[in-house]
Coordinates of C-alpha atoms in Angstrom, one line a residue:
Chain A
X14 CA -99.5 -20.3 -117.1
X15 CA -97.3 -17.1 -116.3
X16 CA -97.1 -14.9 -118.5
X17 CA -93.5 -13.5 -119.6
X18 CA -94.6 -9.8 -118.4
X19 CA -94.5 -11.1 -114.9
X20 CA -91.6 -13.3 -114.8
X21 CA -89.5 -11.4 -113.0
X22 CA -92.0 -11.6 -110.2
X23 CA -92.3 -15.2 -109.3
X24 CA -90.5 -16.2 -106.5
X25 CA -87.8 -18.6 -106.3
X26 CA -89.7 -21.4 -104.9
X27 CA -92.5 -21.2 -107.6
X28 CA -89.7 -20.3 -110.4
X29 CA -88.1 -23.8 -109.3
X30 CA -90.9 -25.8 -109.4
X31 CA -91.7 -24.7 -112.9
X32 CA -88.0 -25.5 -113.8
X33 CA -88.1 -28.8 -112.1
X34 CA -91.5 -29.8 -114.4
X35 CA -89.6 -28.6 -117.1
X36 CA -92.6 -25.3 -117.9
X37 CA -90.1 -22.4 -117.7
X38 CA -86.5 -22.1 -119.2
X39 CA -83.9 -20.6 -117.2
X40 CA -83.1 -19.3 -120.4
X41 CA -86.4 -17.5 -120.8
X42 CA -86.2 -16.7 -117.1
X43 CA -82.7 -15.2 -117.3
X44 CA -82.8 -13.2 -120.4
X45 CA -86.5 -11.9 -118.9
X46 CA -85.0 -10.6 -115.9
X47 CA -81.8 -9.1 -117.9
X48 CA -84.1 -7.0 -120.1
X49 CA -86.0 -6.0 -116.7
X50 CA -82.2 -4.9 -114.9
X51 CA -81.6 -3.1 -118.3
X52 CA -85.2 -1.4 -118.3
X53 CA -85.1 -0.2 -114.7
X54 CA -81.3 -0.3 -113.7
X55 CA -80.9 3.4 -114.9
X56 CA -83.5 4.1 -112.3
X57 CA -82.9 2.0 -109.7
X58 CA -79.0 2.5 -109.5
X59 CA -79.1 -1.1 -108.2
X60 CA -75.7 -3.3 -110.2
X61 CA -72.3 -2.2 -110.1
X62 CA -71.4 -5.1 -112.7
X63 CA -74.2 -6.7 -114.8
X64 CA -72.9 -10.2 -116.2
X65 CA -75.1 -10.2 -119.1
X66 CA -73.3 -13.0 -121.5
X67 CA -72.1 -15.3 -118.5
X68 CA -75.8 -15.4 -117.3
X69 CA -77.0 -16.1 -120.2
X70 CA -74.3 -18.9 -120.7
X71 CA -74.8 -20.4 -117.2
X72 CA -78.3 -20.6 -117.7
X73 CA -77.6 -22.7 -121.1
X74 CA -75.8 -24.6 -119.6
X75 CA -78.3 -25.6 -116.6
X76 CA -81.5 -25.9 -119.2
X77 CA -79.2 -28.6 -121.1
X78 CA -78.2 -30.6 -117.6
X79 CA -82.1 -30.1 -116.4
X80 CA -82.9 -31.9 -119.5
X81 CA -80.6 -34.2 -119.6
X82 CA -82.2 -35.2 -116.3
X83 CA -79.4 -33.7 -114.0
X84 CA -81.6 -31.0 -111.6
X85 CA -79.4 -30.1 -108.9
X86 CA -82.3 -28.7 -106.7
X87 CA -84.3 -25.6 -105.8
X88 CA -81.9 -23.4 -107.3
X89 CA -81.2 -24.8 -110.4
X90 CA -81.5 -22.2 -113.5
X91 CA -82.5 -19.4 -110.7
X92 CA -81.4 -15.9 -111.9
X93 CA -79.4 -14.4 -108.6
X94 CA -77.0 -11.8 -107.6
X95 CA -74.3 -11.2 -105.1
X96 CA -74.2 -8.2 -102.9
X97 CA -70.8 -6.5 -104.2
X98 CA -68.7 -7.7 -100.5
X99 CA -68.6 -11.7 -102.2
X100 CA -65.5 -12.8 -103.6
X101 CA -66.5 -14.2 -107.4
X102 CA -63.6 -15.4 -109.3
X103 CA -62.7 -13.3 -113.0
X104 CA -65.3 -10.7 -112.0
X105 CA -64.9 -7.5 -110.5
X106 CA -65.4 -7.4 -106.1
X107 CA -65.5 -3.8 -105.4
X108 CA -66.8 -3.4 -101.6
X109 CA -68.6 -0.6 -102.9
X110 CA -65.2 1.5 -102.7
X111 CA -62.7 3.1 -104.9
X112 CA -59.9 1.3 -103.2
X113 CA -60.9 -1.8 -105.3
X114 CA -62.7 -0.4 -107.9
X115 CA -60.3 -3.0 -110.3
X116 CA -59.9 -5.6 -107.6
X117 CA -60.5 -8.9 -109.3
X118 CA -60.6 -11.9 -107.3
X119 CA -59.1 -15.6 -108.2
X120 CA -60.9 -17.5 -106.2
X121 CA -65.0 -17.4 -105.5
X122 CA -66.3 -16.9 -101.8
X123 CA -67.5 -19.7 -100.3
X124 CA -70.9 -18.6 -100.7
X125 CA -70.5 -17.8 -104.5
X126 CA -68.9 -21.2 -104.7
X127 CA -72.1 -23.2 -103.5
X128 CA -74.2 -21.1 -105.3
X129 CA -72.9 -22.5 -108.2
X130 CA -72.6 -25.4 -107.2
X131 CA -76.5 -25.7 -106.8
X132 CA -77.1 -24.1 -110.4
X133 CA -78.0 -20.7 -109.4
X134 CA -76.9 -17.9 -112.4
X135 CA -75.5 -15.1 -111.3
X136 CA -76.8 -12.0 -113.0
X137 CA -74.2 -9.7 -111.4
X138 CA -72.6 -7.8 -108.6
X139 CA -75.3 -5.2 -106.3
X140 CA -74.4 -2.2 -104.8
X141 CA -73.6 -1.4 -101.3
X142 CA -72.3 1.3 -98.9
X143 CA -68.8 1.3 -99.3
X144 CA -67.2 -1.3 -97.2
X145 CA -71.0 -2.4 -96.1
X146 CA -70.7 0.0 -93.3
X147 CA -72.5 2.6 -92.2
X148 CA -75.6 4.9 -94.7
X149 CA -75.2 5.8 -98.6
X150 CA -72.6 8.3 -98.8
X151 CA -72.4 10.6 -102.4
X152 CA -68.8 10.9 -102.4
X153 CA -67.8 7.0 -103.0
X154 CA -68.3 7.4 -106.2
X155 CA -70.7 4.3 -107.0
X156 CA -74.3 4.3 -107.6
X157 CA -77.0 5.2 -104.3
X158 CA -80.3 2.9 -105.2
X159 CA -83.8 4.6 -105.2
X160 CA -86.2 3.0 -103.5
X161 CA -89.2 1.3 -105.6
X162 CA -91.6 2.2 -103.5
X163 CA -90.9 5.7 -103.4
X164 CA -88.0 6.9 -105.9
X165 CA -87.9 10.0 -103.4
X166 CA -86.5 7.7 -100.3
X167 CA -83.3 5.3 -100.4
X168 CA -83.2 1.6 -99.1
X169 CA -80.6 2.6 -96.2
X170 CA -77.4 0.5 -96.0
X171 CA -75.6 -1.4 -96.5
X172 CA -77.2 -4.2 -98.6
X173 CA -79.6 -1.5 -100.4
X174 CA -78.7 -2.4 -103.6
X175 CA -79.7 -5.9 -102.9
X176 CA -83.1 -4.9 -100.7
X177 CA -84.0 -2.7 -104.2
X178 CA -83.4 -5.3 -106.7
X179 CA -84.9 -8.0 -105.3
X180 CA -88.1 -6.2 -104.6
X181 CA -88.2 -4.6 -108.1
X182 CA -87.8 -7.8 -109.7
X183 CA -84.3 -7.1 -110.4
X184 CA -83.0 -10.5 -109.5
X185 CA -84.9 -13.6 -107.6
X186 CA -82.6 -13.2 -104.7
X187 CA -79.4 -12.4 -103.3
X188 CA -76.9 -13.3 -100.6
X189 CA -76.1 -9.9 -98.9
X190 CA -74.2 -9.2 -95.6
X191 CA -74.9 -7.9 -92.0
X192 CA -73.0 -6.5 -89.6
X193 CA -75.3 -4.4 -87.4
X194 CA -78.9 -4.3 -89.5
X195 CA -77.5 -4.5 -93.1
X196 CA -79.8 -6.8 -94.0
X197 CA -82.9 -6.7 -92.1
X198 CA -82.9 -2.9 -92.3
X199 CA -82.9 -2.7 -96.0
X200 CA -85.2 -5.4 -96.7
X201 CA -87.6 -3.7 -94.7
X202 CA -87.4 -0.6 -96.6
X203 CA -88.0 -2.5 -99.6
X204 CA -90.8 -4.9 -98.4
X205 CA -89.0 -8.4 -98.8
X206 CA -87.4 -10.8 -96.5
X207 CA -83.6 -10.2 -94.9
X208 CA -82.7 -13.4 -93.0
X209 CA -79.6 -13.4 -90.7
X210 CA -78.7 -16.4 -89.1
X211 CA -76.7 -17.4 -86.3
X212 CA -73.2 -16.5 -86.2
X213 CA -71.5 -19.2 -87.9
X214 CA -74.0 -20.8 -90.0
X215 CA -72.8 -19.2 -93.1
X216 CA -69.2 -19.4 -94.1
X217 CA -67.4 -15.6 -94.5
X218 CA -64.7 -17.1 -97.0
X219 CA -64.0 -14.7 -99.4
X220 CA -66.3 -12.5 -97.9
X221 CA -64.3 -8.9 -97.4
X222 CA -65.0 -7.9 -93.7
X223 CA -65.8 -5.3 -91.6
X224 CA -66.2 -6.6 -88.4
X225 CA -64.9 -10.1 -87.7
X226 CA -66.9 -10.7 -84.8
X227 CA -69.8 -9.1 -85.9
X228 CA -70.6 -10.0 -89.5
X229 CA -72.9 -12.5 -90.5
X230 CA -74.0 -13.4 -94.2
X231 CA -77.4 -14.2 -95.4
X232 CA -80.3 -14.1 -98.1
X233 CA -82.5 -11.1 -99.1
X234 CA -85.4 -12.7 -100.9
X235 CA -89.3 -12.3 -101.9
X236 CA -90.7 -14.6 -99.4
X237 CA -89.8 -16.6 -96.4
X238 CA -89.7 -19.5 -98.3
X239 CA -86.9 -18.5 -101.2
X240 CA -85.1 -17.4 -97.4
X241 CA -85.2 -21.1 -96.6
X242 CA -84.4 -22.3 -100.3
X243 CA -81.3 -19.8 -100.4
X244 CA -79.6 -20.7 -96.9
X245 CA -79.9 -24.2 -97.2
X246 CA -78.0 -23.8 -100.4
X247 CA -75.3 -22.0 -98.6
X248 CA -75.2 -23.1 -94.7
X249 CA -72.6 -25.5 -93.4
X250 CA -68.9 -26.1 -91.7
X251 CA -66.3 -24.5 -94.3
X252 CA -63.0 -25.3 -93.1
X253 CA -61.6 -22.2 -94.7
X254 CA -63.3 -20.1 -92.1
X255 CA -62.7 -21.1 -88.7
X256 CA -65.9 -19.4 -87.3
X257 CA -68.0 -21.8 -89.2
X258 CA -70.0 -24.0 -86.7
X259 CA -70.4 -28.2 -87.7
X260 CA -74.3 -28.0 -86.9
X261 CA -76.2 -29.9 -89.2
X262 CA -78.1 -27.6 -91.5
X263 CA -81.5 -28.8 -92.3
X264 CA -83.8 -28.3 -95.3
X265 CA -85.1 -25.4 -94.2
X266 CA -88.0 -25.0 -96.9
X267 CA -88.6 -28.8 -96.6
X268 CA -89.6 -28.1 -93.1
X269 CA -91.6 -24.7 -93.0
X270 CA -95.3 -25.0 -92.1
X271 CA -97.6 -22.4 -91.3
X272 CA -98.3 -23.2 -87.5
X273 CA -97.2 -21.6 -84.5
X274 CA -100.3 -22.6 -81.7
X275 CA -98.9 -22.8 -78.7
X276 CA -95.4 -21.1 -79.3
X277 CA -94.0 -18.5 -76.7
X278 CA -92.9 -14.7 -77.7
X279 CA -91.7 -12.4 -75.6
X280 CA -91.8 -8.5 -76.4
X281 CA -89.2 -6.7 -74.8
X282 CA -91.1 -3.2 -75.0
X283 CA -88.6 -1.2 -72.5
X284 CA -86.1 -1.3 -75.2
X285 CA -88.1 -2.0 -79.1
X286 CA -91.3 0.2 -78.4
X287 CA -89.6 3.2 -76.7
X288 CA -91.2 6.6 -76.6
X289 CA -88.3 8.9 -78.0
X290 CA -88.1 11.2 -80.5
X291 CA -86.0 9.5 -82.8
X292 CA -88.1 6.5 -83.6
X293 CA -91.4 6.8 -85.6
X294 CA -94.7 5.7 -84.1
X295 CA -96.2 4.1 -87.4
X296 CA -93.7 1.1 -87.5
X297 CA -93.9 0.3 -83.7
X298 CA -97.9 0.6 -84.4
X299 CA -97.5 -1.3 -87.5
X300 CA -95.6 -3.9 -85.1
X301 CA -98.4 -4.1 -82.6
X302 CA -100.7 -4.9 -85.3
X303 CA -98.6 -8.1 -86.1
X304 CA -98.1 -9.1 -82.5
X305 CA -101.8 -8.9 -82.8
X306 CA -101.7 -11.3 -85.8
X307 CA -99.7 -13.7 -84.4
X308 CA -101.6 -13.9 -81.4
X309 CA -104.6 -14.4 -83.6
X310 CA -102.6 -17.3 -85.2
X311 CA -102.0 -19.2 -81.6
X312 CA -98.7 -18.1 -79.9
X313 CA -98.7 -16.8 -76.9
X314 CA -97.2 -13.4 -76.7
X315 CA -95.5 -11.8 -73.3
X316 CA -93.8 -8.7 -72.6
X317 CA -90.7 -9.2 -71.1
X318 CA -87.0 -7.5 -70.2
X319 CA -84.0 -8.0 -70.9
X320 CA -82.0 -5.0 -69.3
X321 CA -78.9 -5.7 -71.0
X322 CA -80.3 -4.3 -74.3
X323 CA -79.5 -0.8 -72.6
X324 CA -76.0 -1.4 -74.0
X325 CA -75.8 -3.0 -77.2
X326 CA -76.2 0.3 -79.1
X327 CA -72.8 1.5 -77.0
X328 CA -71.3 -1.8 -77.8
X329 CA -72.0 -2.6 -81.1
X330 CA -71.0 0.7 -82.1
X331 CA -67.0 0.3 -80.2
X332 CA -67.0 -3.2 -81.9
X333 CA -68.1 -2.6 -85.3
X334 CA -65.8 0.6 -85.6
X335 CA -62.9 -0.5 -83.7
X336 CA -62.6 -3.5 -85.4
X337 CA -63.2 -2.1 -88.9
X338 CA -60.6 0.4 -87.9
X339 CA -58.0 -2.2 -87.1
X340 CA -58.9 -3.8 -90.5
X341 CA -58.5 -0.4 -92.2
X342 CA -55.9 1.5 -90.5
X343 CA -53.1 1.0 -93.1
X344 CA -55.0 2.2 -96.0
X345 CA -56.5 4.9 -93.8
X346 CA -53.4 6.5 -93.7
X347 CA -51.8 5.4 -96.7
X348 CA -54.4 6.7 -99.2
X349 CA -57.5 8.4 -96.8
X350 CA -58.9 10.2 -100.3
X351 CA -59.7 6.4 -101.1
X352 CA -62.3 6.6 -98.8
X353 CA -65.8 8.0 -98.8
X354 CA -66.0 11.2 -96.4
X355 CA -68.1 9.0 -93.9
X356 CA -66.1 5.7 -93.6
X357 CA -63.1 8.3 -93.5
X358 CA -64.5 10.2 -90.3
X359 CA -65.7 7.0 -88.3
X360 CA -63.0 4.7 -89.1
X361 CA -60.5 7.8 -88.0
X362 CA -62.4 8.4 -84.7
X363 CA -62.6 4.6 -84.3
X364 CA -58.6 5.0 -83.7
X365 CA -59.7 7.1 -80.3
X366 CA -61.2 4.5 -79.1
X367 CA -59.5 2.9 -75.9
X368 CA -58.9 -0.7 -75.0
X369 CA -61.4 -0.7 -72.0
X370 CA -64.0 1.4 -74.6
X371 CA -63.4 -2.2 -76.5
X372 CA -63.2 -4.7 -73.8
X373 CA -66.1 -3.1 -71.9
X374 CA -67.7 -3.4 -75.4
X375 CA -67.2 -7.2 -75.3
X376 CA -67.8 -8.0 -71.8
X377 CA -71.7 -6.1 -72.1
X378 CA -71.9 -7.8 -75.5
X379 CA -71.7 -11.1 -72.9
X380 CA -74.0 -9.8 -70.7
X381 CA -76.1 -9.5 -73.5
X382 CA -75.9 -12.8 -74.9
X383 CA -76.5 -14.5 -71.4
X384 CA -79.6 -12.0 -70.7
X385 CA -80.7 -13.7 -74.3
X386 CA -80.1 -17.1 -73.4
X387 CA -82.1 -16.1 -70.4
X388 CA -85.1 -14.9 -72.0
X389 CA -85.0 -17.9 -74.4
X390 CA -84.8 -20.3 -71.9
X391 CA -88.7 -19.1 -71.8
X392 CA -89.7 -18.2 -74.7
X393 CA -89.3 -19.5 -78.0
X394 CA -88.7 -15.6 -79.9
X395 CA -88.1 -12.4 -79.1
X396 CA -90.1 -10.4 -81.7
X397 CA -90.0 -6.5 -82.3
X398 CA -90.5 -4.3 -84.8
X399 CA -87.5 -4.2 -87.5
X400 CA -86.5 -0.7 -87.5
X401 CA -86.4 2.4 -85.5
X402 CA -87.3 4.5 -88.7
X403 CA -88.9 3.3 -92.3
X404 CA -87.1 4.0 -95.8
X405 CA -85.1 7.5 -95.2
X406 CA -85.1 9.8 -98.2
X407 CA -83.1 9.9 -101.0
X408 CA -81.4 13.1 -100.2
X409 CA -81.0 12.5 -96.5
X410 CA -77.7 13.5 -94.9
X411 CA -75.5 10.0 -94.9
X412 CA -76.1 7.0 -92.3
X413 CA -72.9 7.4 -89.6
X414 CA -72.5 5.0 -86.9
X415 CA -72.8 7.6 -84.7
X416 CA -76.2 8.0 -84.6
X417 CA -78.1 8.3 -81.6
X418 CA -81.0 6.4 -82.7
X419 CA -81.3 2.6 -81.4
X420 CA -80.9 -0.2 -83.3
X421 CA -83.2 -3.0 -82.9
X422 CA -81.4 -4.9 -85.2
X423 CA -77.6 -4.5 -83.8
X424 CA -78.3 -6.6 -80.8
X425 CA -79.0 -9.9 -82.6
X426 CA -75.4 -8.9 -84.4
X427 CA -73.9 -9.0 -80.7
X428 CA -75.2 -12.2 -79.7
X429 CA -75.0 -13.9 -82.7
X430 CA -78.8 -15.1 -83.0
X431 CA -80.8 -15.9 -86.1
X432 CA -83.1 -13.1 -86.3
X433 CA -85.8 -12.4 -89.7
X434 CA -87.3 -9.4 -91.4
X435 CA -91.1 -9.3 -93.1
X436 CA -92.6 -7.4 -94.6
X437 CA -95.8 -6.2 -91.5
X438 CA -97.5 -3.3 -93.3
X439 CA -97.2 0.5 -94.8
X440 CA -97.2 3.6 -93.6
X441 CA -99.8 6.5 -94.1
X442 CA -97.2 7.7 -96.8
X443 CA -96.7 4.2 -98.7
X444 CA -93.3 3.3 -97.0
X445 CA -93.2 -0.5 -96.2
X446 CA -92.5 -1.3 -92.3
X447 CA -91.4 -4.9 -90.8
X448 CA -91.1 -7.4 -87.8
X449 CA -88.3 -8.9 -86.7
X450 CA -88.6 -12.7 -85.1
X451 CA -85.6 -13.9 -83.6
X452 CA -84.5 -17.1 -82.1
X453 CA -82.3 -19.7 -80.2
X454 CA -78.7 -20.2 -82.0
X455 CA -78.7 -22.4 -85.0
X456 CA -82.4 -22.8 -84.5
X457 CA -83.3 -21.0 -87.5
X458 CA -86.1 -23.7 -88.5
X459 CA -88.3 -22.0 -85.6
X460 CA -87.7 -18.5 -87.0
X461 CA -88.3 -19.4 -90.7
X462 CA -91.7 -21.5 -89.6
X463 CA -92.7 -18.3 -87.4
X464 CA -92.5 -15.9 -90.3
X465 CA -94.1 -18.3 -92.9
X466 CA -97.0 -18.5 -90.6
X467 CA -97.2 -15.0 -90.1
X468 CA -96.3 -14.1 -93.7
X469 CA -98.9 -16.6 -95.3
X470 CA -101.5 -15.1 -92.7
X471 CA -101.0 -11.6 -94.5
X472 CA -100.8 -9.8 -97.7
X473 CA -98.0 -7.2 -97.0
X474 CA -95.7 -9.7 -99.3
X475 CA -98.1 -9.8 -102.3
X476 CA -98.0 -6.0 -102.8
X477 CA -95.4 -4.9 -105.5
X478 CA -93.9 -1.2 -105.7
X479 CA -95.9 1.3 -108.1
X480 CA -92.8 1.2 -110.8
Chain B
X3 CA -76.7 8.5 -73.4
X4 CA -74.4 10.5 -71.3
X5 CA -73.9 14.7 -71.8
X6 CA -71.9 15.0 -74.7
X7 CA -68.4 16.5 -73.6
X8 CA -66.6 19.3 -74.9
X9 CA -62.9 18.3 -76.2
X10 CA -61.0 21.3 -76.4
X11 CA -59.2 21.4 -79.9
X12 CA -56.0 21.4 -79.3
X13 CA -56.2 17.9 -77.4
X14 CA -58.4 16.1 -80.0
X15 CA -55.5 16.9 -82.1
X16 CA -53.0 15.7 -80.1
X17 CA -55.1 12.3 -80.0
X18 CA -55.5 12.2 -83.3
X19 CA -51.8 12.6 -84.0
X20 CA -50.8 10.0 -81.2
X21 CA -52.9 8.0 -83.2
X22 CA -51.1 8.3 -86.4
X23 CA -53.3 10.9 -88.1
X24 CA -52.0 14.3 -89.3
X25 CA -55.3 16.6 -89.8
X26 CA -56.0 19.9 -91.5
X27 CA -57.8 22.5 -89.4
X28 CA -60.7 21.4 -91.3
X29 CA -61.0 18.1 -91.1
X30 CA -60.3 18.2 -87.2
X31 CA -63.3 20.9 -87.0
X32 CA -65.5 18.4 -88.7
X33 CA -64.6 15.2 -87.2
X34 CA -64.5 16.6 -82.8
X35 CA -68.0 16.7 -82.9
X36 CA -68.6 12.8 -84.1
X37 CA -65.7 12.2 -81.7
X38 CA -68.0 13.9 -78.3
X39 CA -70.7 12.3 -79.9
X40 CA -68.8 8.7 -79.2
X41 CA -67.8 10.0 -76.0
X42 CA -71.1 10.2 -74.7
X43 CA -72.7 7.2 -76.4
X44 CA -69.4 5.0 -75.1
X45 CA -69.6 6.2 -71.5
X46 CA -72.1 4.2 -70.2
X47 CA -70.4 0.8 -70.7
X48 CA -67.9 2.5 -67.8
X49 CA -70.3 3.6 -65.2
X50 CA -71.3 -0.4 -65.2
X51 CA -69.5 -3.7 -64.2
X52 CA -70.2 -6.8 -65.9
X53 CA -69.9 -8.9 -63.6
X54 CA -72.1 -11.8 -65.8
X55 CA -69.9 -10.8 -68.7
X56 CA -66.3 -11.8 -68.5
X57 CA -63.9 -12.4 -71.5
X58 CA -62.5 -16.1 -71.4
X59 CA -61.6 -18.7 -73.9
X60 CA -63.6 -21.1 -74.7
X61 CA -63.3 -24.8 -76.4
X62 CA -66.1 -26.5 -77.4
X63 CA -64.7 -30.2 -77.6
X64 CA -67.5 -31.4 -80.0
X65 CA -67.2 -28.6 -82.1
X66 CA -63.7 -28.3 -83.3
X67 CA -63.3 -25.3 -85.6
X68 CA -60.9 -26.5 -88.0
X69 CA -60.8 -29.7 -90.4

């Protein structure tokens, strides 16, 4: 039996099963984990707005309906949160940014909608960067989490608050948001999974944006297989958001097993393994190592190219800005002290951008797709290591957009493809490091049975941070 | 990435003022170098055509996008 010390710690799929057998109280379970957020939130800077008494109500209310022999599913009694970017109805949506700071929305997202639908309690509201864009920046005037791993280094942006609590046991998992790495980057840093899948899959309703054609929602969880539990809960056509796609969503957890003998990888090294200054040799090593693994596992595992990767940093960053700039530009110059010093700069250069900087922007971000579609046509994923860099510290100057480092995240953004962080390793110093697997739009089943395999090979996801 | 150019002061100001934005001194001084910095990352999606990259429209008829 579990003991109460390590609630916070189980993961949603074996929290669920407990609830479904009736051995654990999502009352237990939710007033556990609030006495954990109130324990370590000082520390971990990780909840703009903590719902302690609706939690605790909602997770009444689903104990009586599981015993009265309603149980909605996986979900059912789970204590989760919401990156602070989802609309929630009668509570508080700040962005992250001062503009809102008392922006209280009538209607839930569509994603906090069928959360609730399925049961889940929501514990509260998790930081971000403001707007989800770019790195922490001191002057929004909202909490910067520490990691847990290393109170000296952040969790990057902009779903850090998210990346933090879930691997501190903070909450069992959240839906965060991704735009260029948002949440594979910061789930990394905290050594726990960041799922982003294919453009569409999730609806954005009620979801405040900062680039329409770029941002994607998805889960930040323990382990591959709360990933799966969480966007099944939340995939699916939303008529109130005309990008969502009508593919059927499957049960993702219901079909996760660990085998992958036989299935194609390709390694485009030109572009994730490069030899530059900027990017840190231990998480391309610790990348290696995993290709290794997964070798060891069965799939077969070929480098390959796909030149139009030489661009997606260039467009990605004319996409993401300009079109954050267009969303922006009244309030920009209505009320610029509302804004953060870095969202202020980019989001004002952004408005130098030209229309051939954006439609050149577009027309590689095409290239790109058809150079994936390409590559896929062969192999099955494309897997690489997550990050350039591992967890940056605390006091680092902020995260622009500007940066000169490459993302290896940013170019599953462009094309839209499901792509997965897990946890792969540590470095000499403690920091956790990642792979990324992605794959074929609105495959995600591939990707999610990839990284189970891979993650149940391992122990990287076992390990909790020294708090 | 490309060299970073040099944008002489007075015509980053102009831009920014074409593009609605009245600057102090100061924040000009610290936002020209972000603005060469995107100058140089941006100029290689102009010394390339993409050819296999045209913008279109596209309708998907099994996919309609609204209810």
């Amino acid at each position: 039996m579990t003991m109460r010390s390590e609630l916070h710690y189980l993961t949603i799929g074996q929290a669920g099963r407990l609830i479904k057998e009736r051995k654990l109280s999502p009352v237990e379970l939710t007033r556990v984990m609030l006495e954990r957020v109130e324990k370590m939130g000082g520390t971990l800077q990780t909840y703009i707005t903590l719902l302690r008494d609706e939690a605790m109500a909602q997770a009444k209310a689903a104990e009586a309906e599981i015993r009265r022999g309603n149980y909605r599913g996986p979900l059912h009694g789970i204590p989760i949160a919401l990156k602070d970017n989802y609309d929630t109805k009668d509570v508080r949506t700040t962005a992250g940014s001062q503009l809102l700071r008392d922006h209280v929305p009538m209607e839930d997202s569509a994603v906090a909608a069928r959360l609730k639908a399925a049961g889940a309690v929501l514990l509260g509201k998790l930081t971000l960067t403001e707007f989800a864009c770019g790195g922490p920046d001191q002057t929004c005037g909202y909490p910067i989490p520490r990691n847990p791993w290393n109170l000296e280094h952040g969790a990057g942006g902009s779903s850090n608050g998210s990346a933090v609590a879930v691997s501190a046991g903070l909450c069992m998992g959240t839906m965060a948001t991704c735009t260029r790495g948002s949440i594979r980057a910061p789930a990394m840093f905290c050594n726990v999974v960041g799922f982003k899948p294919t453009y569409g899959r999730v609806s954005r309703h009620g979801v405040i944006p900062l680039s329409w054609t770029l941002d994607h929602c998805g889960p930040i969880t323990a382990t591959v297989e709360d990933a799966a539990i969480m966007l099944r809960a939340v995939a699916g056509w939303d008529p109130a958001d005309p990008t969502s796609s009508h593919a059927p969503a499957p049960d993702y957890a219901g079909e996760l097993r660990t085998d992958i003998k036989g299935l194609k990888i390709g390694v485009p090294r030109h572009f994730f393994f490069p030899a530059r200054p900027d990017v840190q040799r231990e998480p391309l090593a610790i990348a290696e190592a995993a290709l290794r693994k997964l070798e060891e596992l069965g799939a077969h595992v070929e480098e390959t190219r796909i030149p139009e990767l030489e661009y997606s940093d260039a467009a990605a960053l004319v996409i993401l800005l300009g079109e954050g700039y267009a969303y922006h530009q009244w309030n920009l110059k209505a009320k610029p002290e509302g804004y953060g010093v870095v969202n202020r700069a980019e989001f004002r250069l952004a408005s130098l951008f030209t229309m051939s900087d954006y439609v050149q922007a577009q027309r590689a971000r095409n290239a790109l797709k058809r150079g994936y579609a390409k590559a896929l046509q062969r192999y099955d994923l494309i897997v690489s290591p997550t990050f350039a860099i591992v967890a940056p510290r605390y006091d680092a100057p902020p995260g622009m957009a500007t940066t000169k480092m490459p993302s290896f995240t940013g170019p599953y953004n462009l094309a839209g493809l499901p792509a997965i962080s897990v946890p792969a390793g540590f470095t000499a110093k403690g920091l956790p490091s990642g792979i990324q697997l992605a794959g074929r739009p609105f495959d995600e089943t591939t990707v999610l049975r990839a990284a189970y395999t891979y993650e149940q090979a391992t122990e990287w996801h076992k390990r909790r941070p020294p708090l | 990435m490309a060299e970073k150019p040099s944008v002489p002061m007075e015509e980053f100001r102009m831009l920014m003022e074409r593009a609605g934005f009245r600057l102090t001194q100061g924040e000009l001084e610290h936002l020209k170098p972000f603005y060469e910095t995107a100058l140089a990352l941006v100029a290689p999606l102009h010394a390339k055509d993409f050819t296999t990259g045209e913008m279109a429209v596209n309708f998907d008829a099994a996919e309609p996008t609204t209810g």
